[in-house]
Amino acid sequence: MSLLPLDEAQARVLGLAAPVAVETVPIRDAIGRWAADDLPALRTQPERALSSMDGYAIRFDDLPGPWEVIGESAAGRPFGGLVGAGQAARIFTGAALPEGADTVLVQEEAAREGSRLMLAGEGPPRRGSSVRAAGLDFSAGERLLSAGAAITPAAAALLAVGGHGMVPVRRQVRVAIAATGDELVPPGSPPDAGLPESNGVLLAGLLGRLPVERIDLGILPDDLSALTATFAGVDADVLVTTGGASVGDHDLVRPALEAAGARIDFWRIAMRPGKPMMAGRLRNAVVLGLPGNPVSAFVTATLFLLPLVRTLAGAADPLSRRRVVPLGAPLAANDRRADHLRAQLRDGVAFPAPTQDSSMLRTLARADCLIVRPPHAAAANAGDSVEILDIG
């Protein structure tokens, strides 16, 4: 089987998925998820004109004064009277502009003796100065958030001010995680017990930033019957395995998946690291078979698992965004596989790690970005532009 181009592989993985069911949750619990529907403003903000400064509410046509101060407007305690010709009302930041007034004379340009107010500076430059008009932020019925938009803390605050207390989002995505290999032992085992299993920790950390319910299937042996039985019993939206996805005598994940009823969509991608990754479906679950090498598992999880979960969770733009920065050291020409080099950003410049062996977790732990090199990229010099994915 020929190697599948990376972009096509990503598109095919996302094509296996459809967003999960909608639930309505309190707005605080919606942060970190994606809106399941367009969300309009249920109120106007501000509902009426407000002062943006401490000062006096006046009529612009009455400049240069003087005025008689007839009342006070504070936030939550508006002045209920009418500001007429030659009159003013003391006003504070965030307070409602009284009826009749159209401008705020800021405190620094005002002089007051008892109820008499006089101009002590140049005064407001225009009608409406220091006034936030009604609907300045938004009006009732305007769309605040589109379906598929991320509900960030700022977006949640916008929805709250817009009148929303509950928000429709997709339910948590159920992700089952299995590590395979007779050589693996749980983290913290005695040094001579075997190879500590690290992919479960790695994937849990990556998924911890997303609305996910994790199902830990633990470490599974290199046994076809045991693997098949475990996979057949999985009830999840995503089944992700690490290890055993190649073609060696002990690489049993693919035959076990197929024996459990899975349909494999593709296997092997033109990328580095992470070539022996497979994808398919097992009943209602999307299956991702990631490499057992931790660095390869990290890269493939970043490029495939995380976008898949975002798609299931309703994200309109699930792929991680790349950006362009200067390169800090020369790179040789690339071959036919898309390459992902661990690198560090220093003052906005990407410096690739000198050694890119995919077994080196320390290099990954020190990296805060991946330099993405397309297939057949020409040699690059320091100062050239390169694309990166932030991973910090």
mmCIF file of C-alpha atoms in Angstrom:
data_model
loop_
_atom_site.group_PDB
_atom_site.id
_atom_site.type_symbol
_atom_site.label_atom_id
_atom_site.label_comp_id
_atom_site.label_asym_id
_atom_site.label_seq_id
_atom_site.Cartn_x
_atom_site.Cartn_y
_atom_site.Cartn_z
ATOM 1 C CA MET A 1 0.000 0.000 0.000
ATOM 2 C CA SER A 2 1.373 3.444 -0.952
ATOM 3 C CA LEU A 3 1.800 6.104 1.708
ATOM 4 C CA LEU A 4 -1.213 8.388 2.079
ATOM 5 C CA PRO A 5 -0.515 12.149 1.934
ATOM 6 C CA LEU A 6 -0.925 13.820 5.324
ATOM 7 C CA ASP A 7 -3.642 16.282 4.269
ATOM 8 C CA GLU A 8 -5.694 13.506 2.695
ATOM 9 C CA ALA A 9 -5.268 11.322 5.780
ATOM 10 C CA GLN A 10 -6.516 14.140 8.039
ATOM 11 C CA ALA A 11 -9.521 14.726 5.795
ATOM 12 C CA ARG A 12 -10.375 11.025 5.784
ATOM 13 C CA VAL A 13 -10.151 10.761 9.583
ATOM 14 C CA LEU A 14 -12.452 13.748 10.042
ATOM 15 C CA GLY A 15 -14.774 12.278 7.421
ATOM 16 C CA LEU A 16 -15.289 9.272 9.686
ATOM 17 C CA ALA A 17 -16.755 11.477 12.415
ATOM 18 C CA ALA A 18 -20.004 13.347 13.034
ATOM 19 C CA PRO A 19 -20.664 15.586 16.052
ATOM 20 C CA VAL A 20 -22.058 13.832 19.102
ATOM 21 C CA ALA A 21 -25.440 14.662 20.674
ATOM 22 C CA VAL A 22 -26.310 18.099 22.052
ATOM 23 C CA GLU A 23 -26.784 18.879 25.719
ATOM 24 C CA THR A 24 -27.524 22.161 27.488
ATOM 25 C CA VAL A 25 -25.199 23.112 30.331
ATOM 26 C CA PRO A 26 -24.661 26.091 32.655
ATOM 27 C CA ILE A 27 -22.524 28.705 30.987
ATOM 28 C CA ARG A 28 -19.568 28.105 33.336
ATOM 29 C CA ASP A 29 -19.478 24.466 32.256
ATOM 30 C CA ALA A 30 -19.541 25.416 28.569
ATOM 31 C CA ILE A 31 -16.108 27.049 28.610
ATOM 32 C CA GLY A 32 -13.665 24.985 26.565
ATOM 33 C CA ARG A 33 -16.410 23.574 24.350
ATOM 34 C CA TRP A 34 -18.029 24.691 21.107
ATOM 35 C CA ALA A 35 -21.458 26.217 20.543
ATOM 36 C CA ALA A 36 -23.909 23.671 19.158
ATOM 37 C CA ASP A 37 -26.119 26.365 17.629
ATOM 38 C CA ASP A 38 -26.065 30.025 16.665
ATOM 39 C CA LEU A 39 -26.513 32.055 19.853
ATOM 40 C CA PRO A 40 -28.244 35.456 19.559
ATOM 41 C CA ALA A 41 -28.246 38.256 22.091
ATOM 42 C CA LEU A 42 -31.306 38.054 24.317
ATOM 43 C CA ARG A 43 -30.892 41.670 25.435
ATOM 44 C CA THR A 44 -29.265 44.918 24.299
ATOM 45 C CA GLN A 45 -25.941 45.982 25.829
ATOM 46 C CA PRO A 46 -25.962 48.570 27.136
ATOM 47 C CA GLU A 47 -29.717 48.730 27.438
ATOM 48 C CA ARG A 48 -29.574 52.516 27.604
ATOM 49 C CA ALA A 49 -26.930 55.197 27.154
ATOM 50 C CA LEU A 50 -24.298 55.160 29.918
ATOM 51 C CA SER A 51 -21.559 57.500 31.032
ATOM 52 C CA SER A 52 -18.005 56.316 30.376
ATOM 53 C CA MET A 53 -16.524 58.863 32.811
ATOM 54 C CA ASP A 54 -17.243 60.559 36.104
ATOM 55 C CA GLY A 55 -18.642 64.033 35.530
ATOM 56 C CA TYR A 56 -21.928 65.778 34.805
ATOM 57 C CA ALA A 57 -24.683 64.909 32.353
ATOM 58 C CA ILE A 58 -25.604 67.998 30.318
ATOM 59 C CA ARG A 59 -27.189 69.071 27.056
ATOM 60 C CA PHE A 60 -24.469 69.852 24.501
ATOM 61 C CA ASP A 61 -26.451 72.855 23.235
ATOM 62 C CA ASP A 62 -26.146 74.468 26.690
ATOM 63 C CA LEU A 63 -22.367 74.867 26.443
ATOM 64 C CA PRO A 64 -20.511 76.806 27.792
ATOM 65 C CA GLY A 65 -22.925 76.859 30.746
ATOM 66 C CA PRO A 66 -23.394 77.590 33.566
ATOM 67 C CA TRP A 67 -25.753 74.885 34.818
ATOM 68 C CA GLU A 68 -27.763 74.057 37.886
ATOM 69 C CA VAL A 69 -27.108 70.563 39.299
ATOM 70 C CA ILE A 70 -30.504 68.999 39.966
ATOM 71 C CA GLY A 71 -29.667 65.380 40.822
ATOM 72 C CA GLU A 72 -27.311 62.430 40.622
ATOM 73 C CA SER A 73 -27.042 59.228 38.535
ATOM 74 C CA ALA A 74 -24.967 56.287 39.757
ATOM 75 C CA ALA A 75 -24.597 52.747 38.436
ATOM 76 C CA GLY A 76 -27.692 50.864 39.488
ATOM 77 C CA ARG A 77 -29.302 54.083 40.841
ATOM 78 C CA PRO A 78 -30.324 56.208 37.838
ATOM 79 C CA PHE A 79 -31.636 59.770 38.112
ATOM 80 C CA GLY A 80 -35.334 59.620 37.410
ATOM 81 C CA GLY A 81 -35.869 63.231 36.434
ATOM 82 C CA LEU A 82 -35.453 65.193 33.224
ATOM 83 C CA VAL A 83 -32.376 67.319 32.492
ATOM 84 C CA GLY A 84 -33.692 70.486 30.931
ATOM 85 C CA ALA A 85 -32.133 73.643 29.535
ATOM 86 C CA GLY A 86 -29.386 74.955 31.812
ATOM 87 C CA GLN A 87 -29.529 71.914 34.046
ATOM 88 C CA ALA A 88 -27.051 69.105 34.842
ATOM 89 C CA ALA A 89 -26.958 65.895 36.825
ATOM 90 C CA ARG A 90 -23.942 64.521 38.641
ATOM 91 C CA ILE A 91 -23.057 61.233 36.957
ATOM 92 C CA PHE A 92 -20.606 58.407 37.603
ATOM 93 C CA THR A 93 -18.913 55.882 35.310
ATOM 94 C CA GLY A 94 -21.377 53.206 34.205
ATOM 95 C CA ALA A 95 -24.443 55.200 35.272
ATOM 96 C CA ALA A 96 -27.436 55.723 32.996
ATOM 97 C CA LEU A 97 -27.569 59.015 31.130
ATOM 98 C CA PRO A 98 -30.637 60.919 32.373
ATOM 99 C CA GLU A 99 -33.442 61.785 29.990
ATOM 100 C CA GLY A 100 -32.767 65.074 28.232
ATOM 101 C CA ALA A 101 -28.981 64.917 28.555
ATOM 102 C CA ASP A 102 -26.833 63.900 25.595
ATOM 103 C CA THR A 103 -23.251 64.594 26.706
ATOM 104 C CA VAL A 104 -20.991 64.204 29.751
ATOM 105 C CA LEU A 105 -18.856 67.061 30.979
ATOM 106 C CA VAL A 106 -15.957 65.203 32.563
ATOM 107 C CA GLN A 107 -15.120 65.981 36.162
ATOM 108 C CA GLU A 108 -11.688 67.464 35.341
ATOM 109 C CA GLU A 109 -13.305 70.193 33.193
ATOM 110 C CA ALA A 110 -15.977 71.135 35.709
ATOM 111 C CA ALA A 111 -16.029 73.565 38.644
ATOM 112 C CA ARG A 112 -18.870 73.430 41.114
ATOM 113 C CA GLU A 113 -20.031 75.734 43.878
ATOM 114 C CA GLY A 114 -23.020 74.253 45.654
ATOM 115 C CA SER A 115 -25.576 73.478 42.942
ATOM 116 C CA ARG A 116 -23.929 75.834 40.437
ATOM 117 C CA LEU A 117 -21.760 74.151 37.774
ATOM 118 C CA MET A 118 -19.331 76.016 35.532
ATOM 119 C CA LEU A 119 -16.921 75.117 32.763
ATOM 120 C CA ALA A 120 -13.289 74.861 33.911
ATOM 121 C CA GLY A 121 -11.719 73.750 30.622
ATOM 122 C CA GLU A 122 -12.487 73.481 26.953
ATOM 123 C CA GLY A 123 -15.433 71.195 27.593
ATOM 124 C CA PRO A 124 -16.758 68.251 25.538
ATOM 125 C CA PRO A 125 -15.541 68.374 21.913
ATOM 126 C CA ARG A 126 -18.759 67.015 20.441
ATOM 127 C CA ARG A 127 -22.277 65.955 21.229
ATOM 128 C CA GLY A 128 -22.245 62.514 22.869
ATOM 129 C CA SER A 129 -18.760 62.843 24.358
ATOM 130 C CA SER A 130 -18.020 60.331 27.158
ATOM 131 C CA VAL A 131 -21.313 58.558 26.468
ATOM 132 C CA ARG A 132 -21.670 54.892 25.571
ATOM 133 C CA ALA A 133 -24.693 54.713 23.290
ATOM 134 C CA ALA A 134 -27.414 52.137 23.866
ATOM 135 C CA GLY A 135 -26.531 48.999 21.906
ATOM 136 C CA LEU A 136 -22.883 50.042 21.536
ATOM 137 C CA ASP A 137 -21.756 46.446 22.180
ATOM 138 C CA PHE A 138 -24.729 44.619 20.667
ATOM 139 C CA SER A 139 -28.486 44.736 20.273
ATOM 140 C CA ALA A 140 -31.072 42.083 21.070
ATOM 141 C CA GLY A 141 -31.306 39.553 18.254
ATOM 142 C CA GLU A 142 -27.754 40.028 16.973
ATOM 143 C CA ARG A 143 -25.709 36.835 16.705
ATOM 144 C CA LEU A 144 -23.124 36.673 19.452
ATOM 145 C CA LEU A 145 -21.619 33.274 18.605
ATOM 146 C CA SER A 146 -21.955 31.016 15.580
ATOM 147 C CA ALA A 147 -22.486 27.283 15.743
ATOM 148 C CA GLY A 148 -19.101 25.598 16.001
ATOM 149 C CA ALA A 149 -17.382 28.608 17.564
ATOM 150 C CA ALA A 150 -15.156 28.023 20.572
ATOM 151 C CA ILE A 151 -16.613 29.106 23.905
ATOM 152 C CA THR A 152 -13.600 30.837 25.393
ATOM 153 C CA PRO A 153 -13.758 32.617 28.762
ATOM 154 C CA ALA A 154 -14.306 35.903 26.903
ATOM 155 C CA ALA A 155 -17.027 34.342 24.734
ATOM 156 C CA ALA A 156 -18.718 32.936 27.830
ATOM 157 C CA ALA A 157 -18.689 36.387 29.405
ATOM 158 C CA LEU A 158 -20.210 37.804 26.210
ATOM 159 C CA LEU A 159 -22.976 35.201 26.296
ATOM 160 C CA ALA A 160 -23.635 35.901 29.965
ATOM 161 C CA VAL A 161 -23.999 39.645 29.338
ATOM 162 C CA GLY A 162 -26.136 38.744 26.328
ATOM 163 C CA GLY A 163 -28.658 37.095 28.619
ATOM 164 C CA HIS A 164 -27.664 33.423 28.408
ATOM 165 C CA GLY A 165 -27.451 31.293 31.526
ATOM 166 C CA MET A 166 -27.528 27.896 29.789
ATOM 167 C CA VAL A 167 -25.727 27.050 26.542
ATOM 168 C CA PRO A 168 -26.233 24.229 24.004
ATOM 169 C CA VAL A 169 -23.009 22.282 23.446
ATOM 170 C CA ARG A 170 -22.080 18.770 22.380
ATOM 171 C CA ARG A 171 -21.827 16.228 25.165
ATOM 172 C CA GLN A 172 -18.421 15.033 26.267
ATOM 173 C CA VAL A 173 -16.656 12.785 23.765
ATOM 174 C CA ARG A 174 -16.012 9.299 25.118
ATOM 175 C CA VAL A 175 -12.447 8.225 24.266
ATOM 176 C CA ALA A 176 -11.182 4.740 25.092
ATOM 177 C CA ILE A 177 -7.376 4.459 25.323
ATOM 178 C CA ALA A 178 -5.425 1.211 25.120
ATOM 179 C CA ALA A 179 -1.669 0.645 25.176
ATOM 180 C CA THR A 180 -0.475 -2.653 23.725
ATOM 181 C CA GLY A 181 2.740 -4.610 24.223
ATOM 182 C CA ASP A 182 4.070 -7.385 26.443
ATOM 183 C CA GLU A 183 7.088 -5.237 27.240
ATOM 184 C CA LEU A 184 5.040 -2.510 28.939
ATOM 185 C CA VAL A 185 4.584 -2.063 32.676
ATOM 186 C CA PRO A 186 2.677 0.612 34.636
ATOM 187 C CA PRO A 187 4.538 3.827 35.474
ATOM 188 C CA GLY A 188 6.326 3.526 38.794
ATOM 189 C CA SER A 189 7.124 -0.177 38.428
ATOM 190 C CA PRO A 190 10.595 -1.394 39.501
ATOM 191 C CA PRO A 191 13.333 -0.406 37.006
ATOM 192 C CA ASP A 192 13.943 -3.994 35.895
ATOM 193 C CA ALA A 193 10.232 -4.855 35.435
ATOM 194 C CA GLY A 194 9.967 -3.650 31.840
ATOM 195 C CA LEU A 195 9.392 -0.516 29.798
ATOM 196 C CA PRO A 196 7.245 2.045 31.638
ATOM 197 C CA GLU A 197 4.075 2.772 29.680
ATOM 198 C CA SER A 198 4.007 6.509 28.923
ATOM 199 C CA ASN A 199 1.541 6.932 26.060
ATOM 200 C CA GLY A 200 -1.468 6.687 28.344
ATOM 201 C CA VAL A 201 -0.136 9.564 30.417
ATOM 202 C CA LEU A 202 0.718 11.539 27.287
ATOM 203 C CA LEU A 203 -2.727 11.086 25.694
ATOM 204 C CA ALA A 204 -4.531 11.814 28.949
ATOM 205 C CA GLY A 205 -2.649 15.098 29.154
ATOM 206 C CA LEU A 206 -3.439 16.091 25.577
ATOM 207 C CA LEU A 207 -7.098 15.154 25.937
ATOM 208 C CA GLY A 208 -7.337 16.876 29.314
ATOM 209 C CA ARG A 209 -7.681 20.187 27.490
ATOM 210 C CA LEU A 210 -10.794 18.991 25.648
ATOM 211 C CA PRO A 211 -14.360 18.003 26.695
ATOM 212 C CA VAL A 212 -13.567 14.308 26.960
ATOM 213 C CA GLU A 213 -14.603 11.384 29.136
ATOM 214 C CA ARG A 214 -11.598 9.064 29.152
ATOM 215 C CA ILE A 215 -11.982 5.301 29.344
ATOM 216 C CA ASP A 216 -8.705 3.666 30.370
ATOM 217 C CA LEU A 217 -8.389 0.178 28.910
ATOM 218 C CA GLY A 218 -4.942 -0.194 30.457
ATOM 219 C CA ILE A 219 -2.045 -2.174 29.060
ATOM 220 C CA LEU A 220 -3.148 -4.990 26.737
ATOM 221 C CA PRO A 221 -0.966 -8.038 25.968
ATOM 222 C CA ASP A 222 0.265 -9.108 22.553
ATOM 223 C CA ASP A 223 -2.450 -11.729 22.373
ATOM 224 C CA LEU A 224 -4.909 -11.791 19.466
ATOM 225 C CA SER A 225 -7.793 -13.265 21.454
ATOM 226 C CA ALA A 226 -7.380 -10.863 24.358
ATOM 227 C CA LEU A 227 -7.108 -7.845 22.079
ATOM 228 C CA THR A 228 -10.115 -8.924 20.029
ATOM 229 C CA ALA A 229 -12.268 -9.451 23.112
ATOM 230 C CA THR A 230 -11.328 -6.063 24.542
ATOM 231 C CA PHE A 231 -11.971 -4.204 21.292
ATOM 232 C CA ALA A 232 -15.293 -5.994 20.782
ATOM 233 C CA GLY A 233 -16.490 -4.729 24.152
ATOM 234 C CA VAL A 234 -15.574 -1.081 23.698
ATOM 235 C CA ASP A 235 -18.426 1.422 24.010
ATOM 236 C CA ALA A 236 -16.981 4.804 23.037
ATOM 237 C CA ASP A 237 -16.942 7.505 20.376
ATOM 238 C CA VAL A 238 -13.220 7.012 19.776
ATOM 239 C CA LEU A 239 -10.983 4.021 20.341
ATOM 240 C CA VAL A 240 -7.321 4.975 20.292
ATOM 241 C CA THR A 241 -4.595 2.372 20.588
ATOM 242 C CA THR A 242 -0.843 2.820 20.817
ATOM 243 C CA GLY A 243 1.641 0.230 19.625
ATOM 244 C CA GLY A 244 1.187 -2.898 17.563
ATOM 245 C CA ALA A 245 0.074 -1.021 14.449
ATOM 246 C CA SER A 246 2.923 -2.076 12.168
ATOM 247 C CA VAL A 247 3.368 -5.385 10.318
ATOM 248 C CA GLY A 248 5.657 -7.408 12.574
ATOM 249 C CA ASP A 249 4.788 -10.815 14.001
ATOM 250 C CA HIS A 250 3.731 -9.198 17.270
ATOM 251 C CA ASP A 251 1.818 -6.293 15.721
ATOM 252 C CA LEU A 252 -1.664 -7.631 16.353
ATOM 253 C CA VAL A 253 -3.797 -4.494 16.672
ATOM 254 C CA ARG A 254 -5.026 -4.464 13.089
ATOM 255 C CA PRO A 255 -6.017 -8.150 12.896
ATOM 256 C CA ALA A 256 -7.643 -7.879 16.340
ATOM 257 C CA LEU A 257 -9.645 -4.843 15.276
ATOM 258 C CA GLU A 258 -10.771 -6.559 12.100
ATOM 259 C CA ALA A 259 -11.702 -9.690 14.070
ATOM 260 C CA ALA A 260 -13.795 -7.466 16.356
ATOM 261 C CA GLY A 261 -15.645 -6.092 13.319
ATOM 262 C CA ALA A 262 -13.668 -2.964 12.480
ATOM 263 C CA ARG A 263 -13.346 -1.603 8.969
ATOM 264 C CA ILE A 264 -9.887 -0.130 8.378
ATOM 265 C CA ASP A 265 -10.054 2.967 6.189
ATOM 266 C CA PHE A 266 -6.316 3.498 5.699
ATOM 267 C CA TRP A 267 -2.938 2.545 7.101
ATOM 268 C CA ARG A 268 0.453 4.233 6.695
ATOM 269 C CA ILE A 269 0.884 7.964 6.076
ATOM 270 C CA ALA A 270 3.572 9.921 4.262
ATOM 271 C CA MET A 271 4.735 11.667 7.433
ATOM 272 C CA ARG A 272 7.574 11.578 9.924
ATOM 273 C CA PRO A 273 7.326 10.584 12.703
ATOM 274 C CA GLY A 274 4.171 8.481 12.727
ATOM 275 C CA LYS A 275 4.081 6.652 9.394
ATOM 276 C CA PRO A 276 2.485 3.410 10.748
ATOM 277 C CA MET A 277 -0.816 4.986 11.847
ATOM 278 C CA MET A 278 -4.182 3.529 10.903
ATOM 279 C CA ALA A 279 -7.767 4.714 11.031
ATOM 280 C CA GLY A 280 -11.167 3.134 10.622
ATOM 281 C CA ARG A 281 -14.483 2.463 12.319
ATOM 282 C CA LEU A 282 -15.582 -0.122 14.861
ATOM 283 C CA ARG A 283 -19.367 0.031 15.136
ATOM 284 C CA ASN A 284 -20.089 3.600 16.354
ATOM 285 C CA ALA A 285 -16.485 4.378 17.244
ATOM 286 C CA VAL A 286 -13.780 5.959 15.139
ATOM 287 C CA VAL A 287 -10.585 3.934 15.561
ATOM 288 C CA LEU A 288 -7.099 5.417 15.558
ATOM 289 C CA GLY A 289 -4.140 3.092 15.815
ATOM 290 C CA LEU A 290 -1.188 5.255 16.825
ATOM 291 C CA PRO A 291 2.444 4.127 16.841
ATOM 292 C CA GLY A 292 3.868 2.894 20.133
ATOM 293 C CA ASN A 293 6.872 5.200 19.994
ATOM 294 C CA PRO A 294 5.935 8.065 22.350
ATOM 295 C CA VAL A 295 7.178 10.866 20.089
ATOM 296 C CA SER A 296 5.324 9.358 17.126
ATOM 297 C CA ALA A 297 2.250 8.919 19.311
ATOM 298 C CA PHE A 298 2.441 12.571 20.350
ATOM 299 C CA VAL A 299 2.722 13.867 16.789
ATOM 300 C CA THR A 300 -0.050 11.664 15.405
ATOM 301 C CA ALA A 301 -2.298 12.479 18.362
ATOM 302 C CA THR A 302 -1.705 16.190 17.739
ATOM 303 C CA LEU A 303 -2.472 15.908 14.041
ATOM 304 C CA PHE A 304 -5.288 13.344 14.134
ATOM 305 C CA LEU A 305 -6.719 12.544 17.564
ATOM 306 C CA LEU A 306 -7.169 16.112 18.774
ATOM 307 C CA PRO A 307 -8.814 17.352 15.535
ATOM 308 C CA LEU A 308 -11.041 14.247 15.579
ATOM 309 C CA VAL A 309 -12.222 14.967 19.122
ATOM 310 C CA ARG A 310 -12.809 18.631 18.260
ATOM 311 C CA THR A 311 -14.916 17.558 15.279
ATOM 312 C CA LEU A 312 -16.991 15.211 17.438
ATOM 313 C CA ALA A 313 -17.356 18.020 19.985
ATOM 314 C CA GLY A 314 -18.765 20.326 17.304
ATOM 315 C CA ALA A 315 -15.808 22.559 16.427
ATOM 316 C CA ALA A 316 -16.210 24.364 13.113
ATOM 317 C CA ASP A 317 -12.419 24.621 12.710
ATOM 318 C CA PRO A 318 -10.930 21.478 14.271
ATOM 319 C CA LEU A 319 -7.425 21.453 12.796
ATOM 320 C CA SER A 320 -4.530 22.955 14.719
ATOM 321 C CA ARG A 321 -3.467 26.203 13.105
ATOM 322 C CA ARG A 322 0.013 26.690 11.774
ATOM 323 C CA ARG A 323 1.898 29.967 11.767
ATOM 324 C CA VAL A 324 5.020 31.229 10.042
ATOM 325 C CA VAL A 325 8.191 32.205 11.912
ATOM 326 C CA PRO A 326 11.889 32.612 11.021
ATOM 327 C CA LEU A 327 14.113 29.536 11.136
ATOM 328 C CA GLY A 328 17.048 29.625 13.553
ATOM 329 C CA ALA A 329 19.326 26.995 11.978
ATOM 330 C CA PRO A 330 19.772 25.454 8.513
ATOM 331 C CA LEU A 331 17.795 22.362 7.489
ATOM 332 C CA ALA A 332 18.561 19.818 4.800
ATOM 333 C CA ALA A 333 16.156 19.154 1.941
ATOM 334 C CA ASN A 334 13.219 16.931 2.881
ATOM 335 C CA ASP A 335 12.173 13.633 1.288
ATOM 336 C CA ARG A 336 8.665 12.498 0.243
ATOM 337 C CA ARG A 337 7.262 12.480 3.808
ATOM 338 C CA ALA A 338 5.925 15.533 5.663
ATOM 339 C CA ASP A 339 8.319 16.094 8.530
ATOM 340 C CA HIS A 340 7.590 17.402 12.033
ATOM 341 C CA LEU A 341 10.722 18.553 13.810
ATOM 342 C CA ARG A 342 10.786 19.246 17.521
ATOM 343 C CA ALA A 343 11.945 22.808 18.090
ATOM 344 C CA GLN A 344 12.164 25.646 20.591
ATOM 345 C CA LEU A 345 11.072 29.231 20.038
ATOM 346 C CA ARG A 346 13.582 31.867 21.139
ATOM 347 C CA ASP A 347 12.534 35.457 20.593
ATOM 348 C CA GLY A 348 10.090 34.306 17.962
ATOM 349 C CA VAL A 349 12.658 32.228 16.038
ATOM 350 C CA ALA A 350 12.310 28.425 15.734
ATOM 351 C CA PHE A 351 15.450 26.420 16.522
ATOM 352 C CA PRO A 352 15.166 22.713 15.629
ATOM 353 C CA ALA A 353 16.593 20.224 18.102
ATOM 354 C CA PRO A 354 19.973 18.947 16.853
ATOM 355 C CA THR A 355 18.882 15.313 17.174
ATOM 356 C CA GLN A 356 15.431 14.293 15.978
ATOM 357 C CA ASP A 357 15.490 10.581 16.871
ATOM 358 C CA SER A 358 11.867 9.680 17.545
ATOM 359 C CA SER A 359 12.786 7.724 20.674
ATOM 360 C CA MET A 360 13.938 10.838 22.530
ATOM 361 C CA LEU A 361 11.228 12.019 24.899
ATOM 362 C CA ARG A 362 13.513 14.554 26.565
ATOM 363 C CA THR A 363 13.742 16.419 23.259
ATOM 364 C CA LEU A 364 9.944 16.421 23.019
ATOM 365 C CA ALA A 365 9.571 17.635 26.598
ATOM 366 C CA ARG A 366 11.868 20.578 25.880
ATOM 367 C CA ALA A 367 10.128 21.514 22.621
ATOM 368 C CA ASP A 368 7.370 24.094 22.422
ATOM 369 C CA CYS A 369 6.647 23.773 18.713
ATOM 370 C CA LEU A 370 6.962 21.465 15.731
ATOM 371 C CA ILE A 371 8.551 22.751 12.531
ATOM 372 C CA VAL A 372 6.372 21.427 9.695
ATOM 373 C CA ARG A 373 8.236 20.643 6.499
ATOM 374 C CA PRO A 374 6.196 19.609 3.463
ATOM 375 C CA PRO A 375 7.257 16.699 1.255
ATOM 376 C CA HIS A 376 10.228 17.484 -0.985
ATOM 377 C CA ALA A 377 10.880 20.826 0.751
ATOM 378 C CA ALA A 378 14.125 22.401 -0.429
ATOM 379 C CA ALA A 379 17.019 22.987 1.942
ATOM 380 C CA ALA A 380 16.407 25.964 4.215
ATOM 381 C CA ASN A 381 18.806 28.482 5.739
ATOM 382 C CA ALA A 382 18.671 30.357 9.023
ATOM 383 C CA GLY A 383 16.338 33.317 8.570
ATOM 384 C CA ASP A 384 14.082 31.538 6.072
ATOM 385 C CA SER A 385 10.382 31.307 6.908
ATOM 386 C CA VAL A 386 9.004 28.003 8.168
ATOM 387 C CA GLU A 387 5.601 26.871 9.379
ATOM 388 C CA ILE A 388 5.226 25.704 12.952
ATOM 389 C CA LEU A 389 2.602 24.098 15.174
ATOM 390 C CA ASP A 390 2.641 25.324 18.760
ATOM 391 C CA ILE A 391 2.693 22.442 21.243
ATOM 392 C CA GLY A 392 3.633 24.181 24.487
#
